[in-house]
mmCIF file of C-alpha atoms in Angstrom:
data_model
loop_
_atom_site.group_PDB
_atom_site.id
_atom_site.type_symbol
_atom_site.label_atom_id
_atom_site.label_comp_id
_atom_site.label_asym_id
_atom_site.label_seq_id
_atom_site.Cartn_x
_atom_site.Cartn_y
_atom_site.Cartn_z
ATOM 1 C CA UNK A 1 6.487 -78.373 -92.781
ATOM 2 C CA UNK A 2 7.862 -74.961 -92.423
ATOM 3 C CA UNK A 3 4.390 -73.593 -94.290
ATOM 4 C CA UNK A 4 3.147 -73.969 -90.454
ATOM 5 C CA UNK A 5 2.513 -71.110 -88.052
ATOM 6 C CA UNK A 6 4.600 -71.776 -85.299
ATOM 7 C CA UNK A 7 3.126 -72.477 -81.960
ATOM 8 C CA UNK A 8 3.070 -70.696 -79.251
ATOM 9 C CA UNK A 9 4.784 -73.473 -77.342
ATOM 10 C CA UNK A 10 7.743 -74.784 -75.461
ATOM 11 C CA UNK A 11 9.885 -72.551 -73.470
ATOM 12 C CA UNK A 12 8.070 -69.398 -73.260
ATOM 13 C CA UNK A 13 7.236 -69.771 -77.182
ATOM 14 C CA UNK A 14 10.690 -70.836 -77.879
ATOM 15 C CA UNK A 15 11.861 -74.331 -79.498
ATOM 16 C CA UNK A 16 16.085 -74.040 -79.019
ATOM 17 C CA UNK A 17 17.648 -77.533 -80.980
ATOM 18 C CA UNK A 18 21.141 -78.437 -81.015
ATOM 19 C CA UNK A 19 23.491 -77.615 -83.660
ATOM 20 C CA UNK A 20 23.258 -79.706 -87.077
ATOM 21 C CA UNK A 21 25.654 -81.789 -87.887
ATOM 22 C CA UNK A 22 28.408 -79.236 -89.708
ATOM 23 C CA UNK A 23 27.611 -76.382 -88.159
ATOM 24 C CA UNK A 24 30.632 -74.052 -87.377
ATOM 25 C CA UNK A 25 28.980 -72.300 -84.947
ATOM 26 C CA UNK A 26 30.472 -72.351 -80.792
ATOM 27 C CA UNK A 27 29.559 -75.305 -79.160
ATOM 28 C CA UNK A 28 27.322 -74.390 -76.916
ATOM 29 C CA UNK A 29 25.380 -72.647 -79.398
ATOM 30 C CA UNK A 30 22.066 -73.579 -79.326
ATOM 31 C CA UNK A 31 19.598 -72.606 -82.552
ATOM 32 C CA UNK A 32 16.193 -70.982 -82.256
ATOM 33 C CA UNK A 33 13.426 -72.736 -84.504
ATOM 34 C CA UNK A 34 11.741 -69.833 -86.749
ATOM 35 C CA UNK A 35 9.481 -72.061 -88.952
ATOM 36 C CA UNK A 36 8.469 -75.716 -88.123
ATOM 37 C CA UNK A 37 11.115 -78.382 -89.336
ATOM 38 C CA UNK A 38 10.027 -82.200 -90.760
ATOM 39 C CA UNK A 39 11.103 -83.981 -87.193
ATOM 40 C CA UNK A 40 9.975 -82.420 -84.278
ATOM 41 C CA UNK A 41 7.436 -83.314 -82.670
ATOM 42 C CA UNK A 42 5.476 -80.262 -82.560
ATOM 43 C CA UNK A 43 5.682 -79.757 -86.637
ATOM 44 C CA UNK A 44 2.648 -82.216 -87.354
ATOM 45 C CA UNK A 45 -0.086 -80.610 -84.793
ATOM 46 C CA UNK A 46 1.471 -77.045 -85.780
ATOM 47 C CA UNK A 47 0.683 -77.986 -89.804
ATOM 48 C CA UNK A 48 -2.519 -79.278 -88.624
ATOM 49 C CA UNK A 49 -3.788 -76.321 -86.736
ATOM 50 C CA UNK A 50 -2.469 -73.946 -89.443
ATOM 51 C CA UNK A 51 -4.595 -75.838 -91.742
ATOM 52 C CA UNK A 52 -7.497 -75.688 -89.881
ATOM 53 C CA UNK A 53 -7.494 -72.564 -88.574
ATOM 54 C CA UNK A 54 -7.389 -71.700 -92.483
ATOM 55 C CA UNK A 55 -10.546 -74.540 -93.939
ATOM 56 C CA UNK A 56 -12.414 -72.687 -91.306
ATOM 57 C CA UNK A 57 -11.791 -69.440 -93.008
ATOM 58 C CA UNK A 58 -12.954 -70.973 -95.949
ATOM 59 C CA UNK A 59 -16.367 -72.529 -94.238
ATOM 60 C CA UNK A 60 -15.173 -75.710 -94.026
ATOM 61 C CA UNK A 61 -15.895 -78.255 -90.998
ATOM 62 C CA UNK A 62 -14.521 -80.868 -89.562
ATOM 63 C CA UNK A 63 -16.434 -84.565 -90.498
ATOM 64 C CA UNK A 64 -17.665 -85.030 -86.536
ATOM 65 C CA UNK A 65 -14.907 -86.907 -84.793
ATOM 66 C CA UNK A 66 -12.585 -86.762 -87.850
ATOM 67 C CA UNK A 67 -10.171 -83.702 -86.985
ATOM 68 C CA UNK A 68 -8.323 -84.624 -90.193
ATOM 69 C CA UNK A 69 -11.793 -84.317 -93.081
ATOM 70 C CA UNK A 70 -13.223 -81.527 -93.840
ATOM 71 C CA UNK A 71 -16.214 -80.607 -95.357
ATOM 72 C CA UNK A 72 -17.818 -77.430 -97.214
ATOM 73 C CA UNK A 73 -21.322 -77.775 -98.711
ATOM 74 C CA UNK A 74 -22.174 -76.200 -102.092
ATOM 75 C CA UNK A 75 -22.836 -71.960 -101.534
ATOM 76 C CA UNK A 76 -21.234 -68.317 -102.254
ATOM 77 C CA UNK A 77 -17.570 -69.355 -104.588
ATOM 78 C CA UNK A 78 -17.973 -73.295 -105.044
ATOM 79 C CA UNK A 79 -21.034 -74.953 -105.951
ATOM 80 C CA UNK A 80 -19.875 -78.358 -105.237
ATOM 81 C CA UNK A 81 -19.448 -79.969 -101.993
ATOM 82 C CA UNK A 82 -16.328 -80.551 -101.648
ATOM 83 C CA UNK A 83 -14.562 -83.203 -99.451
ATOM 84 C CA UNK A 84 -10.566 -83.043 -98.226
ATOM 85 C CA UNK A 85 -8.265 -85.235 -95.561
ATOM 86 C CA UNK A 86 -4.974 -84.899 -94.287
ATOM 87 C CA UNK A 87 -2.723 -87.332 -93.003
ATOM 88 C CA UNK A 88 0.313 -84.606 -92.127
ATOM 89 C CA UNK A 89 1.249 -83.110 -95.389
ATOM 90 C CA UNK A 90 -0.390 -85.249 -97.606
ATOM 91 C CA UNK A 91 -3.875 -84.302 -98.478
ATOM 92 C CA UNK A 92 -6.968 -85.583 -100.434
ATOM 93 C CA UNK A 93 -9.545 -83.520 -102.057
ATOM 94 C CA UNK A 94 -13.173 -84.999 -103.864
ATOM 95 C CA UNK A 95 -15.625 -83.340 -105.133
ATOM 96 C CA UNK A 96 -18.696 -84.197 -108.051
ATOM 97 C CA UNK A 97 -17.304 -81.311 -110.347
ATOM 98 C CA UNK A 98 -14.159 -81.141 -111.570
ATOM 99 C CA UNK A 99 -14.578 -77.246 -112.415
ATOM 100 C CA UNK A 100 -15.695 -76.642 -108.989
ATOM 101 C CA UNK A 101 -12.238 -78.845 -107.586
ATOM 102 C CA UNK A 102 -10.011 -77.264 -109.588
ATOM 103 C CA UNK A 103 -10.951 -73.857 -108.639
ATOM 104 C CA UNK A 104 -9.958 -74.750 -104.685
ATOM 105 C CA UNK A 105 -7.051 -76.248 -106.050
ATOM 106 C CA UNK A 106 -5.776 -72.786 -106.862
ATOM 107 C CA UNK A 107 -7.204 -71.367 -103.655
ATOM 108 C CA UNK A 108 -5.387 -73.853 -101.679
ATOM 109 C CA UNK A 109 -2.250 -73.678 -103.978
ATOM 110 C CA UNK A 110 -2.624 -70.122 -103.161
ATOM 111 C CA UNK A 111 -1.955 -70.567 -99.601
ATOM 112 C CA UNK A 112 0.386 -73.333 -99.576
ATOM 113 C CA UNK A 113 2.851 -74.716 -101.229
ATOM 114 C CA UNK A 114 2.746 -78.253 -102.921
ATOM 115 C CA UNK A 115 2.183 -80.332 -105.911
ATOM 116 C CA UNK A 116 -1.124 -81.545 -107.788
ATOM 117 C CA UNK A 117 -0.847 -85.112 -108.842
ATOM 118 C CA UNK A 118 -3.937 -85.712 -110.019
ATOM 119 C CA UNK A 119 -6.409 -88.247 -109.902
ATOM 120 C CA UNK A 120 -4.841 -90.002 -107.097
ATOM 121 C CA UNK A 121 -3.931 -93.397 -107.977
ATOM 122 C CA UNK A 122 -1.918 -94.377 -104.099
ATOM 123 C CA UNK A 123 -2.137 -93.331 -100.759
ATOM 124 C CA UNK A 124 -0.385 -93.829 -97.797
ATOM 125 C CA UNK A 125 0.732 -97.503 -99.505
ATOM 126 C CA UNK A 126 -2.256 -98.332 -100.547
ATOM 127 C CA UNK A 127 -3.132 -98.657 -104.410
ATOM 128 C CA UNK A 128 -6.680 -96.969 -105.754
ATOM 129 C CA UNK A 129 -8.121 -98.461 -109.359
ATOM 130 C CA UNK A 130 -11.036 -96.551 -110.521
ATOM 131 C CA UNK A 131 -13.218 -98.314 -113.022
ATOM 132 C CA UNK A 132 -15.378 -95.145 -114.245
ATOM 133 C CA UNK A 133 -17.509 -97.775 -116.688
ATOM 134 C CA UNK A 134 -18.182 -100.349 -114.063
ATOM 135 C CA UNK A 135 -18.386 -97.536 -111.436
ATOM 136 C CA UNK A 136 -15.754 -100.070 -109.035
ATOM 137 C CA UNK A 137 -13.412 -98.883 -107.011
ATOM 138 C CA UNK A 138 -10.366 -101.562 -105.759
ATOM 139 C CA UNK A 139 -7.966 -100.547 -102.450
ATOM 140 C CA UNK A 140 -5.633 -103.359 -102.417
ATOM 141 C CA UNK A 141 -0.798 -103.045 -101.690
ATOM 142 C CA UNK A 142 0.175 -105.450 -103.829
ATOM 143 C CA UNK A 143 3.340 -103.365 -104.243
ATOM 144 C CA UNK A 144 4.142 -102.706 -100.513
ATOM 145 C CA UNK A 145 3.450 -106.953 -100.236
ATOM 146 C CA UNK A 146 5.749 -107.643 -103.007
ATOM 147 C CA UNK A 147 8.668 -105.512 -100.731
ATOM 148 C CA UNK A 148 7.527 -107.686 -98.242
ATOM 149 C CA UNK A 149 7.671 -110.645 -100.279
ATOM 150 C CA UNK A 150 10.921 -110.293 -101.719
ATOM 151 C CA UNK A 151 12.028 -108.806 -98.301
ATOM 152 C CA UNK A 152 12.063 -112.042 -96.144
ATOM 153 C CA UNK A 153 12.441 -114.445 -99.816
ATOM 154 C CA UNK A 154 9.447 -115.698 -99.077
ATOM 155 C CA UNK A 155 8.130 -115.195 -103.561
ATOM 156 C CA UNK A 156 9.056 -118.128 -104.101
ATOM 157 C CA UNK A 157 6.652 -120.379 -100.902
ATOM 158 C CA UNK A 158 4.349 -122.378 -102.451
ATOM 159 C CA UNK A 159 0.946 -120.190 -101.200
ATOM 160 C CA UNK A 160 -1.779 -121.407 -98.878
ATOM 161 C CA UNK A 161 -5.606 -120.675 -98.008
ATOM 162 C CA UNK A 162 -4.996 -119.503 -94.698
ATOM 163 C CA UNK A 163 -3.072 -118.008 -92.810
ATOM 164 C CA UNK A 164 -3.192 -120.635 -89.949
ATOM 165 C CA UNK A 165 -3.854 -123.993 -89.964
ATOM 166 C CA UNK A 166 -7.274 -124.970 -88.706
ATOM 167 C CA UNK A 167 -7.227 -125.408 -84.401
ATOM 168 C CA UNK A 168 -3.610 -124.467 -84.348
ATOM 169 C CA UNK A 169 -3.620 -122.145 -81.392
ATOM 170 C CA UNK A 170 -0.658 -120.440 -81.127
ATOM 171 C CA UNK A 171 1.025 -119.631 -77.257
ATOM 172 C CA UNK A 172 3.967 -118.033 -75.263
ATOM 173 C CA UNK A 173 4.723 -121.684 -73.928
ATOM 174 C CA UNK A 174 5.810 -122.185 -77.526
ATOM 175 C CA UNK A 175 8.531 -119.560 -76.990
ATOM 176 C CA UNK A 176 11.927 -120.189 -75.521
ATOM 177 C CA UNK A 177 12.336 -119.882 -71.663
ATOM 178 C CA UNK A 178 13.906 -116.345 -71.253
ATOM 179 C CA UNK A 179 13.620 -113.444 -70.275
ATOM 180 C CA UNK A 180 12.524 -112.063 -73.135
ATOM 181 C CA UNK A 181 10.744 -114.422 -75.153
ATOM 182 C CA UNK A 182 11.522 -115.062 -78.630
ATOM 183 C CA UNK A 183 10.049 -116.771 -81.534
ATOM 184 C CA UNK A 184 9.536 -120.444 -81.257
ATOM 185 C CA UNK A 185 10.211 -122.508 -83.733
ATOM 186 C CA UNK A 186 5.732 -123.063 -83.540
ATOM 187 C CA UNK A 187 5.603 -119.023 -84.063
ATOM 188 C CA UNK A 188 8.026 -118.637 -86.855
ATOM 189 C CA UNK A 189 6.682 -121.004 -88.992
ATOM 190 C CA UNK A 190 2.816 -119.697 -88.256
ATOM 191 C CA UNK A 191 4.613 -116.573 -89.430
ATOM 192 C CA UNK A 192 6.376 -117.926 -92.455
ATOM 193 C CA UNK A 193 2.252 -119.575 -93.278
ATOM 194 C CA UNK A 194 1.002 -115.909 -93.217
ATOM 195 C CA UNK A 195 3.505 -114.902 -96.004
ATOM 196 C CA UNK A 196 2.158 -118.140 -97.962
ATOM 197 C CA UNK A 197 -0.894 -116.512 -98.056
ATOM 198 C CA UNK A 198 -0.364 -113.612 -99.004
ATOM 199 C CA UNK A 199 1.798 -114.572 -101.359
ATOM 200 C CA UNK A 200 -1.145 -116.410 -103.150
ATOM 201 C CA UNK A 201 -3.683 -113.015 -102.468
ATOM 202 C CA UNK A 202 -1.086 -110.340 -102.830
ATOM 203 C CA UNK A 203 -2.739 -108.330 -106.142
ATOM 204 C CA UNK A 204 -6.421 -109.456 -104.177
ATOM 205 C CA UNK A 205 -8.052 -105.809 -102.335
ATOM 206 C CA UNK A 206 -11.309 -104.142 -101.305
ATOM 207 C CA UNK A 207 -13.569 -104.052 -104.750
ATOM 208 C CA UNK A 208 -16.666 -101.022 -103.565
ATOM 209 C CA UNK A 209 -19.842 -100.676 -106.142
ATOM 210 C CA UNK A 210 -22.945 -99.630 -106.279
ATOM 211 C CA UNK A 211 -25.449 -101.753 -104.459
ATOM 212 C CA UNK A 212 -28.122 -100.258 -106.122
ATOM 213 C CA UNK A 213 -30.730 -97.436 -104.990
ATOM 214 C CA UNK A 214 -31.847 -99.568 -102.107
ATOM 215 C CA UNK A 215 -28.194 -100.257 -99.852
ATOM 216 C CA UNK A 216 -26.404 -97.316 -101.622
ATOM 217 C CA UNK A 217 -24.144 -95.693 -98.608
ATOM 218 C CA UNK A 218 -25.855 -97.941 -95.932
ATOM 219 C CA UNK A 219 -23.495 -99.397 -93.095
ATOM 220 C CA UNK A 220 -24.335 -103.082 -92.002
ATOM 221 C CA UNK A 221 -21.934 -105.723 -90.098
ATOM 222 C CA UNK A 222 -21.175 -109.434 -89.056
ATOM 223 C CA UNK A 223 -19.918 -109.602 -85.310
ATOM 224 C CA UNK A 224 -18.644 -113.647 -83.963
ATOM 225 C CA UNK A 225 -17.030 -114.226 -81.062
ATOM 226 C CA UNK A 226 -13.994 -117.068 -80.336
ATOM 227 C CA UNK A 227 -14.838 -118.324 -77.009
ATOM 228 C CA UNK A 228 -11.840 -118.739 -74.878
ATOM 229 C CA UNK A 229 -9.937 -119.298 -77.882
ATOM 230 C CA UNK A 230 -6.031 -117.607 -75.831
ATOM 231 C CA UNK A 231 -5.194 -120.542 -74.387
ATOM 232 C CA UNK A 232 -2.565 -118.369 -72.320
ATOM 233 C CA UNK A 233 -5.338 -115.868 -70.730
ATOM 234 C CA UNK A 234 -8.709 -117.990 -71.273
ATOM 235 C CA UNK A 235 -9.764 -114.677 -72.835
ATOM 236 C CA UNK A 236 -11.899 -114.734 -76.077
ATOM 237 C CA UNK A 237 -11.432 -112.592 -79.122
ATOM 238 C CA UNK A 238 -13.655 -110.610 -80.857
ATOM 239 C CA UNK A 239 -14.228 -110.349 -84.512
ATOM 240 C CA UNK A 240 -15.876 -108.077 -86.341
ATOM 241 C CA UNK A 241 -16.030 -106.537 -90.405
ATOM 242 C CA UNK A 242 -18.807 -103.143 -90.910
ATOM 243 C CA UNK A 243 -19.429 -103.583 -95.082
ATOM 244 C CA UNK A 244 -20.554 -99.929 -97.363
ATOM 245 C CA UNK A 245 -21.201 -100.389 -100.854
ATOM 246 C CA UNK A 246 -20.207 -103.880 -101.099
ATOM 247 C CA UNK A 247 -16.712 -104.113 -99.317
ATOM 248 C CA UNK A 248 -15.164 -103.572 -95.654
ATOM 249 C CA UNK A 249 -14.226 -100.435 -94.436
ATOM 250 C CA UNK A 250 -13.601 -101.404 -90.707
ATOM 251 C CA UNK A 251 -12.816 -105.110 -89.279
ATOM 252 C CA UNK A 252 -10.665 -106.031 -85.788
ATOM 253 C CA UNK A 253 -9.748 -109.067 -84.598
ATOM 254 C CA UNK A 254 -9.286 -108.580 -81.181
ATOM 255 C CA UNK A 255 -8.618 -110.348 -78.151
ATOM 256 C CA UNK A 256 -11.039 -109.195 -75.509
ATOM 257 C CA UNK A 257 -9.621 -107.096 -72.464
ATOM 258 C CA UNK A 258 -11.925 -109.171 -69.780
ATOM 259 C CA UNK A 259 -12.641 -112.765 -68.686
ATOM 260 C CA UNK A 260 -16.009 -114.776 -69.950
ATOM 261 C CA UNK A 261 -18.034 -117.251 -68.703
ATOM 262 C CA UNK A 262 -19.807 -117.811 -71.520
ATOM 263 C CA UNK A 263 -20.083 -117.996 -74.807
ATOM 264 C CA UNK A 264 -23.331 -115.722 -74.573
ATOM 265 C CA UNK A 265 -21.405 -113.460 -72.780
ATOM 266 C CA UNK A 266 -18.136 -113.186 -75.155
ATOM 267 C CA UNK A 267 -20.216 -112.592 -77.527
ATOM 268 C CA UNK A 268 -21.807 -109.735 -75.594
ATOM 269 C CA UNK A 269 -19.008 -108.027 -76.092
ATOM 270 C CA UNK A 270 -17.733 -108.838 -78.796
ATOM 271 C CA UNK A 271 -21.081 -106.761 -79.639
ATOM 272 C CA UNK A 272 -20.272 -104.019 -77.804
ATOM 273 C CA UNK A 273 -17.455 -102.885 -79.478
ATOM 274 C CA UNK A 274 -18.940 -103.871 -82.758
ATOM 275 C CA UNK A 275 -21.592 -101.810 -81.658
ATOM 276 C CA UNK A 276 -19.180 -98.826 -80.885
ATOM 277 C CA UNK A 277 -17.627 -98.694 -83.750
ATOM 278 C CA UNK A 278 -20.543 -98.543 -85.360
ATOM 279 C CA UNK A 279 -21.224 -95.921 -83.408
ATOM 280 C CA UNK A 280 -18.598 -93.473 -84.937
ATOM 281 C CA UNK A 281 -18.936 -94.931 -88.574
ATOM 282 C CA UNK A 282 -22.185 -93.336 -88.357
ATOM 283 C CA UNK A 283 -20.900 -90.065 -87.461
ATOM 284 C CA UNK A 284 -18.555 -89.851 -90.773
ATOM 285 C CA UNK A 285 -21.045 -90.983 -92.367
ATOM 286 C CA UNK A 286 -23.201 -87.843 -91.519
ATOM 287 C CA UNK A 287 -20.352 -85.597 -92.007
ATOM 288 C CA UNK A 288 -20.016 -86.661 -95.394
ATOM 289 C CA UNK A 289 -23.402 -86.223 -96.385
ATOM 290 C CA UNK A 290 -24.142 -90.501 -96.012
ATOM 291 C CA UNK A 291 -26.467 -89.392 -92.542
ATOM 292 C CA UNK A 292 -28.014 -92.941 -91.895
ATOM 293 C CA UNK A 293 -31.612 -93.173 -91.058
ATOM 294 C CA UNK A 294 -32.555 -96.045 -90.022
ATOM 295 C CA UNK A 295 -30.770 -98.519 -87.931
ATOM 296 C CA UNK A 296 -27.627 -100.011 -88.728
ATOM 297 C CA UNK A 297 -27.666 -103.676 -88.984
ATOM 298 C CA UNK A 298 -25.626 -106.121 -87.195
ATOM 299 C CA UNK A 299 -25.644 -109.599 -87.407
ATOM 300 C CA UNK A 300 -24.749 -112.154 -84.174
ATOM 301 C CA UNK A 301 -25.603 -115.597 -84.202
ATOM 302 C CA UNK A 302 -25.672 -116.144 -80.307
ATOM 303 C CA UNK A 303 -29.355 -116.179 -79.987
ATOM 304 C CA UNK A 304 -28.430 -115.927 -76.113
ATOM 305 C CA UNK A 305 -26.617 -112.188 -76.603
ATOM 306 C CA UNK A 306 -29.281 -111.220 -79.020
ATOM 307 C CA UNK A 307 -32.247 -111.562 -76.779
ATOM 308 C CA UNK A 308 -29.919 -109.844 -74.068
ATOM 309 C CA UNK A 309 -29.205 -106.778 -76.841
ATOM 310 C CA UNK A 310 -32.891 -106.596 -76.855
ATOM 311 C CA UNK A 311 -33.273 -106.518 -73.830
ATOM 312 C CA UNK A 312 -30.366 -105.559 -70.163
ATOM 313 C CA UNK A 313 -32.291 -106.564 -67.917
ATOM 314 C CA UNK A 314 -29.802 -106.759 -64.670
ATOM 315 C CA UNK A 315 -30.358 -110.799 -63.800
ATOM 316 C CA UNK A 316 -28.405 -113.110 -62.204
ATOM 317 C CA UNK A 317 -27.367 -114.578 -65.216
ATOM 318 C CA UNK A 318 -26.357 -110.852 -66.921
ATOM 319 C CA UNK A 319 -24.778 -108.625 -63.575
ATOM 320 C CA UNK A 320 -21.287 -109.810 -63.087
ATOM 321 C CA UNK A 321 -20.885 -108.488 -67.094
ATOM 322 C CA UNK A 322 -18.670 -104.902 -67.040
ATOM 323 C CA UNK A 323 -20.592 -101.617 -66.344
ATOM 324 C CA UNK A 324 -19.481 -100.362 -69.414
ATOM 325 C CA UNK A 325 -20.769 -103.035 -71.390
ATOM 326 C CA UNK A 326 -24.007 -101.206 -71.106
#
């Protein structure tokens, strides 16, 4: 963070902090922050703006909606496309050419102090296992999951095949009736079952592979809804998964924010949520150079929802649906 440029923020551009522990100055004295420090609210933003400014100078552009992913097309000093992403001060760099990548790393480390960790094997708690012979990459969180299982003494528990028992719907009425509801026996039982499920699947991961030229880098998805599945609010639950190169890249299971009056309407709301994510991912892929030239197929199993999507007329059966769904 100390490598970040100081922002013109705070009180007339000044930021002050209390004396750190062990300081011997007058108790009424405060310190002015001259460089960004870890823990200051603006430090992450300052580093991001510093990185953005430098990348712009090197002819990078952001990958559409993702302001923390930068792309530089081949040309000039670098003969191959470069892609860089950053999560605060953790950075990933990708390039088809090792020579071009090494050249860029050298340039980057002359501006920013850092370490070159080589080929990525772990990032933000996720393990990456590459097999160049089989052309696969596996993403998993076995180490993190193992820590969680050990923390809650669930390592030796028997395994199960599903996160919840079929037909179980947890409700707030299962919790003690206190001002701040605490988990009740059924909720704790459900949490323990999730740990049992993780114990049996902790080494599983997402395996990306080459599906062949016809389907390579082609986004596709599936969407569904569980009508009025929340016993407390009678709201439905949206579920979707979007896949790229034989593995999921985005998924969600979330209670809808409105009460739907039919299964068709619930499916339509779910399809809308999936569609929003598709628009976002298509823009990101375009920034990566994998523009989706054809419409993205999203598979839906409700005939009424499909018909409304094909012909969204404002008839008496659909006029009550929130306008933002259109």
